[in-house]
C-alpha positions as semicolon CSV with decimal commas, in nm:
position;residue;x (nm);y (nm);z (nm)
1;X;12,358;-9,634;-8,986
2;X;12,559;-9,327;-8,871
3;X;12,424;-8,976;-9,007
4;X;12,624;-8,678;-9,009
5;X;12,590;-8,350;-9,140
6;X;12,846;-8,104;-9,246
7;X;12,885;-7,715;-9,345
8;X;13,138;-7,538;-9,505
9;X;13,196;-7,236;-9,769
10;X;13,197;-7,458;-10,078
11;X;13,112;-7,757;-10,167
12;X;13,437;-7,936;-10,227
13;X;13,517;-7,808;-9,891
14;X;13,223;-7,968;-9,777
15;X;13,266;-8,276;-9,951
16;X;13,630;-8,312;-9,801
17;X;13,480;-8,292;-9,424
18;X;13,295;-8,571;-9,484
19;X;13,520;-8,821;-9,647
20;X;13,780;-8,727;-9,370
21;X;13,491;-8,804;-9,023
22;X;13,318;-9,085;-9,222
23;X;13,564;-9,198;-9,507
24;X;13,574;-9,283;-9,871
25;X;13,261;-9,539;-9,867
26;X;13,042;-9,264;-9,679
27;X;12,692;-9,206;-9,907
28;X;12,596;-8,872;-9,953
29;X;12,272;-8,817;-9,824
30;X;12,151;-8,440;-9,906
31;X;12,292;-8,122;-9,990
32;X;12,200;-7,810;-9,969
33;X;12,269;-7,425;-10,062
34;X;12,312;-7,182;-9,784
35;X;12,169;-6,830;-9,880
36;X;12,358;-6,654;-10,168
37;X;12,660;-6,628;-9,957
38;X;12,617;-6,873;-9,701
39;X;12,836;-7,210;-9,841
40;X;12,687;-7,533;-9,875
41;X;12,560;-7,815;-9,597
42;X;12,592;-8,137;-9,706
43;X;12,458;-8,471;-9,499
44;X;12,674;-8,827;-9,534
45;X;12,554;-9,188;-9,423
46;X;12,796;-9,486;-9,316
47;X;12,720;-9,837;-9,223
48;X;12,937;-10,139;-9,159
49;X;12,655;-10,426;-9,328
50;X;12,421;-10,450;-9,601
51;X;12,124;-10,226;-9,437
52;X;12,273;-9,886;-9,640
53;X;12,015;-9,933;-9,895
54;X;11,748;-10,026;-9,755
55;X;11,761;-9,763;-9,475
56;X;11,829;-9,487;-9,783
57;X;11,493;-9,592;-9,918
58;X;11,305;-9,546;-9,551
59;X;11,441;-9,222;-9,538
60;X;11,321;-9,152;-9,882
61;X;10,965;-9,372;-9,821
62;X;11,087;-9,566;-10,140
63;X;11,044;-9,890;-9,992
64;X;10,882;-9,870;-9,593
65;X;10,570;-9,935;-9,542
66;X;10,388;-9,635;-9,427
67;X;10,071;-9,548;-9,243
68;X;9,754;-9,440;-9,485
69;X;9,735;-9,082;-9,358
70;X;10,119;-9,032;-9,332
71;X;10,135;-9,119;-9,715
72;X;9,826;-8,895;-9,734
73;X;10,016;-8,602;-9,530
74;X;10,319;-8,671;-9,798
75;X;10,105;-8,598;-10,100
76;X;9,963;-8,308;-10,009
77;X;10,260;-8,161;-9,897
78;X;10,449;-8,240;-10,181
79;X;10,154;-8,076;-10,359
80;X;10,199;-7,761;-10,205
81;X;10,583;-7,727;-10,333
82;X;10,689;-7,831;-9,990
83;X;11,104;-7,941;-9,955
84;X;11,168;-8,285;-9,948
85;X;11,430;-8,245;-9,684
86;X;11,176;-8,052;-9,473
87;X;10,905;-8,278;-9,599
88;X;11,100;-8,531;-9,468
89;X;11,136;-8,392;-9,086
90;X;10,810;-8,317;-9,055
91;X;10,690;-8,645;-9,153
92;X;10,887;-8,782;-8,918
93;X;10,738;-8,597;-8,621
94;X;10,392;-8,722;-8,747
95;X;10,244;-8,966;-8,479
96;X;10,027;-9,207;-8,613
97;X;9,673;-9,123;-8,491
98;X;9,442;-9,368;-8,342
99;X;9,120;-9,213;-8,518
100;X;9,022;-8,953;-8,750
101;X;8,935;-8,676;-8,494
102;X;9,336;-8,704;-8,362
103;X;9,487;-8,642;-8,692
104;X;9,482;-8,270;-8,678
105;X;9,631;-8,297;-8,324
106;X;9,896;-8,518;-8,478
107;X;9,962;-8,308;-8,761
108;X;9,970;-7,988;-8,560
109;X;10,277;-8,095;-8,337
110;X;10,506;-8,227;-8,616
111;X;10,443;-7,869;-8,770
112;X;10,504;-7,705;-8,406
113;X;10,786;-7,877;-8,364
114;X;11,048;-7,862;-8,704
115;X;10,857;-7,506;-8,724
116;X;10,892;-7,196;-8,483
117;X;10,554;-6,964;-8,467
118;X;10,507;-6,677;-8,274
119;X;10,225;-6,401;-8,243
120;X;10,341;-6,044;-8,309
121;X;10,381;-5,877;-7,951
122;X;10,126;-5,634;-8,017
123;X;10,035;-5,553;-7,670
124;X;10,337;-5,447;-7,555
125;X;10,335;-4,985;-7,525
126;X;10,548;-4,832;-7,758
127;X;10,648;-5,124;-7,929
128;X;10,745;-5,061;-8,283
129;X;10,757;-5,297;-8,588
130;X;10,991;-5,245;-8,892
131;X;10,818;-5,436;-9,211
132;X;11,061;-5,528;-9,458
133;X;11,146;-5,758;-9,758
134;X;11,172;-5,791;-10,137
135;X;10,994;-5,591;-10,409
136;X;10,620;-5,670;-10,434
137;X;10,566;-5,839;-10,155
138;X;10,330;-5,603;-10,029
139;X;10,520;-5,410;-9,751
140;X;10,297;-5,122;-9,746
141;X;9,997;-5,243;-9,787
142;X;10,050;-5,479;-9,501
143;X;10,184;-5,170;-9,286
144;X;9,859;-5,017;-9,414
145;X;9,640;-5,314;-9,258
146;X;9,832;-5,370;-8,922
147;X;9,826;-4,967;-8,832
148;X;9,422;-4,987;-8,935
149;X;9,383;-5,270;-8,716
150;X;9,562;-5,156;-8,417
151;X;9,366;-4,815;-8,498
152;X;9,028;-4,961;-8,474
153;X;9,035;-5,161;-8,184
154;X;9,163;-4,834;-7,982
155;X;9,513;-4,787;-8,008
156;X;9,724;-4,484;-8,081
157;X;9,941;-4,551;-8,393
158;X;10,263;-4,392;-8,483
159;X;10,372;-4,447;-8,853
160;X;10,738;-4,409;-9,038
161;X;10,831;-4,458;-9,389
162;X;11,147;-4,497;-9,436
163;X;11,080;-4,551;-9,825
164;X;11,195;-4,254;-9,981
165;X;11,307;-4,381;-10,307
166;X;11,071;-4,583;-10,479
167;X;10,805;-4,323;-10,638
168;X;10,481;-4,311;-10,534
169;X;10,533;-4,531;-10,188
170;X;10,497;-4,211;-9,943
171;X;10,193;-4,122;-10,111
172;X;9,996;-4,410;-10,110
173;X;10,087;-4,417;-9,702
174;X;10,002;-3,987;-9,689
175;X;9,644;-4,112;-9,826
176;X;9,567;-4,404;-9,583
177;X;9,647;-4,163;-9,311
178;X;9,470;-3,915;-9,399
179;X;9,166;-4,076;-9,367
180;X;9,221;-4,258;-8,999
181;X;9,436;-3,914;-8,890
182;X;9,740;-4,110;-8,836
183;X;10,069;-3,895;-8,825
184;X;10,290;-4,029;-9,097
185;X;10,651;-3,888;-9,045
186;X;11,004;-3,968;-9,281
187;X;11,324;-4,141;-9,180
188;X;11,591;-4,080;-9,410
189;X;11,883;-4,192;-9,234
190;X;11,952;-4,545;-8,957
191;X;11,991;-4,231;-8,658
192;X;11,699;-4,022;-8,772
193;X;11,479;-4,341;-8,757
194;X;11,595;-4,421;-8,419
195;X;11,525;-4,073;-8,300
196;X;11,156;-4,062;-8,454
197;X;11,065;-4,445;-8,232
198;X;11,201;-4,294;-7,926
199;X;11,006;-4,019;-7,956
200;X;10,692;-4,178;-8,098
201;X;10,676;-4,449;-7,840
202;X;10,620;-4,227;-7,589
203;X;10,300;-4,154;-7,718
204;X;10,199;-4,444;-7,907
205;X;10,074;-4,787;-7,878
206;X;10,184;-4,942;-8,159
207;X;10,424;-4,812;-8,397
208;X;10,545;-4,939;-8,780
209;X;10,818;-4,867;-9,004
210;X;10,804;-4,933;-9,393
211;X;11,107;-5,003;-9,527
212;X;11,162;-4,976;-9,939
213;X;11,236;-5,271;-10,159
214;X;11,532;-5,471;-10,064
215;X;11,707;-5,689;-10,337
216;X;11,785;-6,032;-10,119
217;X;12,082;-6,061;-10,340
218;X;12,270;-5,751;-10,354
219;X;12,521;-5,719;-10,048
220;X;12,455;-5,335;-10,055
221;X;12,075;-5,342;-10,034
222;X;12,069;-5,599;-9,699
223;X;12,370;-5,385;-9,521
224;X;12,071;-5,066;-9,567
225;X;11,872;-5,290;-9,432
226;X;12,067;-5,451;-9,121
227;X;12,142;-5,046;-9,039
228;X;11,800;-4,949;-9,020
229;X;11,737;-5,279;-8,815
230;X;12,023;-5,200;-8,584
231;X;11,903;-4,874;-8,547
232;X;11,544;-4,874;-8,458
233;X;11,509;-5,106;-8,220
234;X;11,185;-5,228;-8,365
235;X;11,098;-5,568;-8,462
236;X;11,173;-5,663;-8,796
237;X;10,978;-5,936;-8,995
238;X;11,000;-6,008;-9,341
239;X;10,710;-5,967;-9,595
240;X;10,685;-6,294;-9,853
241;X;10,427;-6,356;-10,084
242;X;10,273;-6,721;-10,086
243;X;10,324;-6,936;-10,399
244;X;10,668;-6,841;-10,490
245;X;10,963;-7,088;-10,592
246;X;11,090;-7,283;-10,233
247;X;11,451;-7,274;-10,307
248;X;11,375;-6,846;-10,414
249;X;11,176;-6,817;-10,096
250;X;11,437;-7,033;-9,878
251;X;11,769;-6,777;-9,994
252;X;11,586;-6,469;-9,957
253;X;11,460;-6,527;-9,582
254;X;11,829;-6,633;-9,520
255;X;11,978;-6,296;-9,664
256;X;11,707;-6,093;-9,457
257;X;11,724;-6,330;-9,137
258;X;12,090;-6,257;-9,164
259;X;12,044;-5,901;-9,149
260;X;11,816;-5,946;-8,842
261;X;11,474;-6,046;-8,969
262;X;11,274;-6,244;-8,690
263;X;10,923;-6,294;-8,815
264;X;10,800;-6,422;-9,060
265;X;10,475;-6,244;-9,254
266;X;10,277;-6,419;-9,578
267;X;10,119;-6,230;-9,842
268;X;9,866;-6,302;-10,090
269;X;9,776;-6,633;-9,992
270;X;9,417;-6,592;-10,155
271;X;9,571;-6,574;-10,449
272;X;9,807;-6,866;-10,437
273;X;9,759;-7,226;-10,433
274;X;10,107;-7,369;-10,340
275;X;10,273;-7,258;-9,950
276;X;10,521;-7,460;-10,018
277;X;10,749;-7,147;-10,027
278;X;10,654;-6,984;-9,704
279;X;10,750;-7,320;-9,531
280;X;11,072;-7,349;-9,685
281;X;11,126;-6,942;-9,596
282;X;11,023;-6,997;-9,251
283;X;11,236;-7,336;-9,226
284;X;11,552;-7,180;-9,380
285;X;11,567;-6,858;-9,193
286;X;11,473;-7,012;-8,845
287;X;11,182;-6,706;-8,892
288;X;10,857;-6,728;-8,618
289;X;10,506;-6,697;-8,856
290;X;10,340;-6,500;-8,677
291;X;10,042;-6,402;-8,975
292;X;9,909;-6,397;-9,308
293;X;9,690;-6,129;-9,553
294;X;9,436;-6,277;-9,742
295;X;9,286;-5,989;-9,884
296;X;9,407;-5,676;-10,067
297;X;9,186;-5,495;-9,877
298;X;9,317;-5,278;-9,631
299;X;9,061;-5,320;-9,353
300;X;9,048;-5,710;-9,365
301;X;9,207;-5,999;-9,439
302;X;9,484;-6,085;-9,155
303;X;9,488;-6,408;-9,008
304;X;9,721;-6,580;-8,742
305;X;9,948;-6,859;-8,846
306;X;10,012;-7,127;-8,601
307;X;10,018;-7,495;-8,673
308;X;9,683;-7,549;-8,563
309;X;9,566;-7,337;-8,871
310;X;9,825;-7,491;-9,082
311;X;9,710;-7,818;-9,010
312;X;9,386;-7,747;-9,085
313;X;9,478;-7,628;-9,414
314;X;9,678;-7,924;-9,540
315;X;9,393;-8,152;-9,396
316;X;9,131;-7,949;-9,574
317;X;9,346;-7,983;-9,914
318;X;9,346;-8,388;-9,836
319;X;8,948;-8,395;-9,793
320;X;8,914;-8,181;-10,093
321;X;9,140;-8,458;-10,284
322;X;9,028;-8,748;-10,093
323;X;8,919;-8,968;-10,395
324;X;9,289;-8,945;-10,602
325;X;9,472;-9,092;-10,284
């Protein structure tokens, strides 16, 4: 069977591409939406004998046999709201393992490899991080916890907020630091911001930028965003909160990855029971995880994200489950 995928502004458009490469008996495999303005990408199938069906219903695990813990690995991951397209992938990454103590190994590297994580270069003098994404997410908060981190173990910490429209958001920043003496300063334009990191990371160790409440959807709010991106020369990552819709999660990490976005940050995952989202957000904006925030308290609560952790999750869900499979 011949797979091919194409991608085009609409989905007629679409649709066209493929009859003309693979022609009129081609079987339409998938589709999917691009981001709010991104088109549509649509995969076909063609075959010359009768194996069309029965390879549909492999790809679909309809039919094929399976192994016990890659139906196992399905479930759960279906449980947590996960894509079946991306579901799919990662499934088929999944080597079978030989005993029980390989299956997080196993696990891990299909995660490690359809997903991209990356720790937040920290380390690095001067650099500066610009923390952005939709409303309630819990930007500030989270720029709360990494400046009270990198102020505890040592490190001088340089603060912006360039949220000067939502009420209340500079305040709540003034009174965190306050209390660890961290200089808070105001950005209220792309070339003032750029002038306060030059300055700042000169100084400073570490250095983070809150950015106000971006609407995903509204062409105006993103071009703020990619200017203040542009402009800084920090690292941007986008702030989601676990347990949101997949397909939501999916078009807003492609409107903010297409205004520069590179990481990938989940909130509130102690109070969400379905990751399904962050997957799909981190999936459709080609975003590194780098962490999570399981706490709303601001001196606890972060945690890496890698697939080793992942992993463990889903395989703790499955143990937790184990007698419904």
């Amino acid at each position: 069977m011949k797979y091919k995928t194409f991608t085009a502004p609409t989905m007629s458009e679409a649709m066209d591409l493929l009859r003309r490469q693979l022609g009129d008996d081609a079987l339409l495999v998938s589709t999917q939406r691009l981001g709010a303005s991104g088109g549509f990408k649509i995969t076909g199938a063609i075959d010359d004998d009768d194996s069309v069906e029965r390879d549909l219903a492999a790809i679909y695990n309809d039919e094929a046999p399976v192994n016990e813990f890659v139906q196992k690995i399905r479930r759960v991951l279906q449980d947590h709201g996960t894509p079946e397209l991306l579901l799919n992938r990662i499934l088929e990454r999944v080597q079978i393992p030989q005993n029980q103590s390989r299956e997080l190994v196993c696990l891990a590297n299909a995660l490690d490899t359809e997903l991209k994580f990356h720790n937040l270069p920290e380390h690095i003098k001067g650099q500066a991080f610009i923390v952005c994404g939709p409303a309630g997410s819990g930007k500030t908060t989270l720029v709360a916890k990494l400046a009270t981190r990198a102020h505890l173990s040592g490190k001088h910490v340089g603060l912006i907020s360039a949220d000067t429209v939502r009420a209340g958001a500079l305040e709540q920043l003034v009174a965190f630091t306050n209390i660890l003496n961290i200089n808070l300063t105001k950005a209220r334009s792309p070339e003032n911001l750029f002038q306060q990191v030059k300055l700042l990371s000169q100084t400073c160790d570490s250095i983070y930028i809150d950015m106000p409440a971006c609407n995903p959807f509204v062409p105006s709010d993103m071009s703020f965003v990619s200017e203040y991106i542009s402009a800084s020369t920090a690292l941007p990552m986008l702030v989601l909160p676990a347990g949101i819709d997949p397909i939501e999660s999916s078009e807003i990490a492609e409107s903010f990855a297409q205004s520069g976005a590179l990481f990938l940050f989940a909130t509130r995952l102690d109070a969400a029971r379905r990751f399904g989202g962050i997957l799909s957000a981190a999936d459709s904006g080609k975003l590194s995880m780098c962490e999570a925030s399981m706490s709303p308290v601001v001196t606890k609560g972060l945690s890496p994200i890698n697939a080793i952790s992942l992993s463990k999750l889903f395989l703790s869900a499955i143990a937790q489950s184990a007698p419904n499979f």
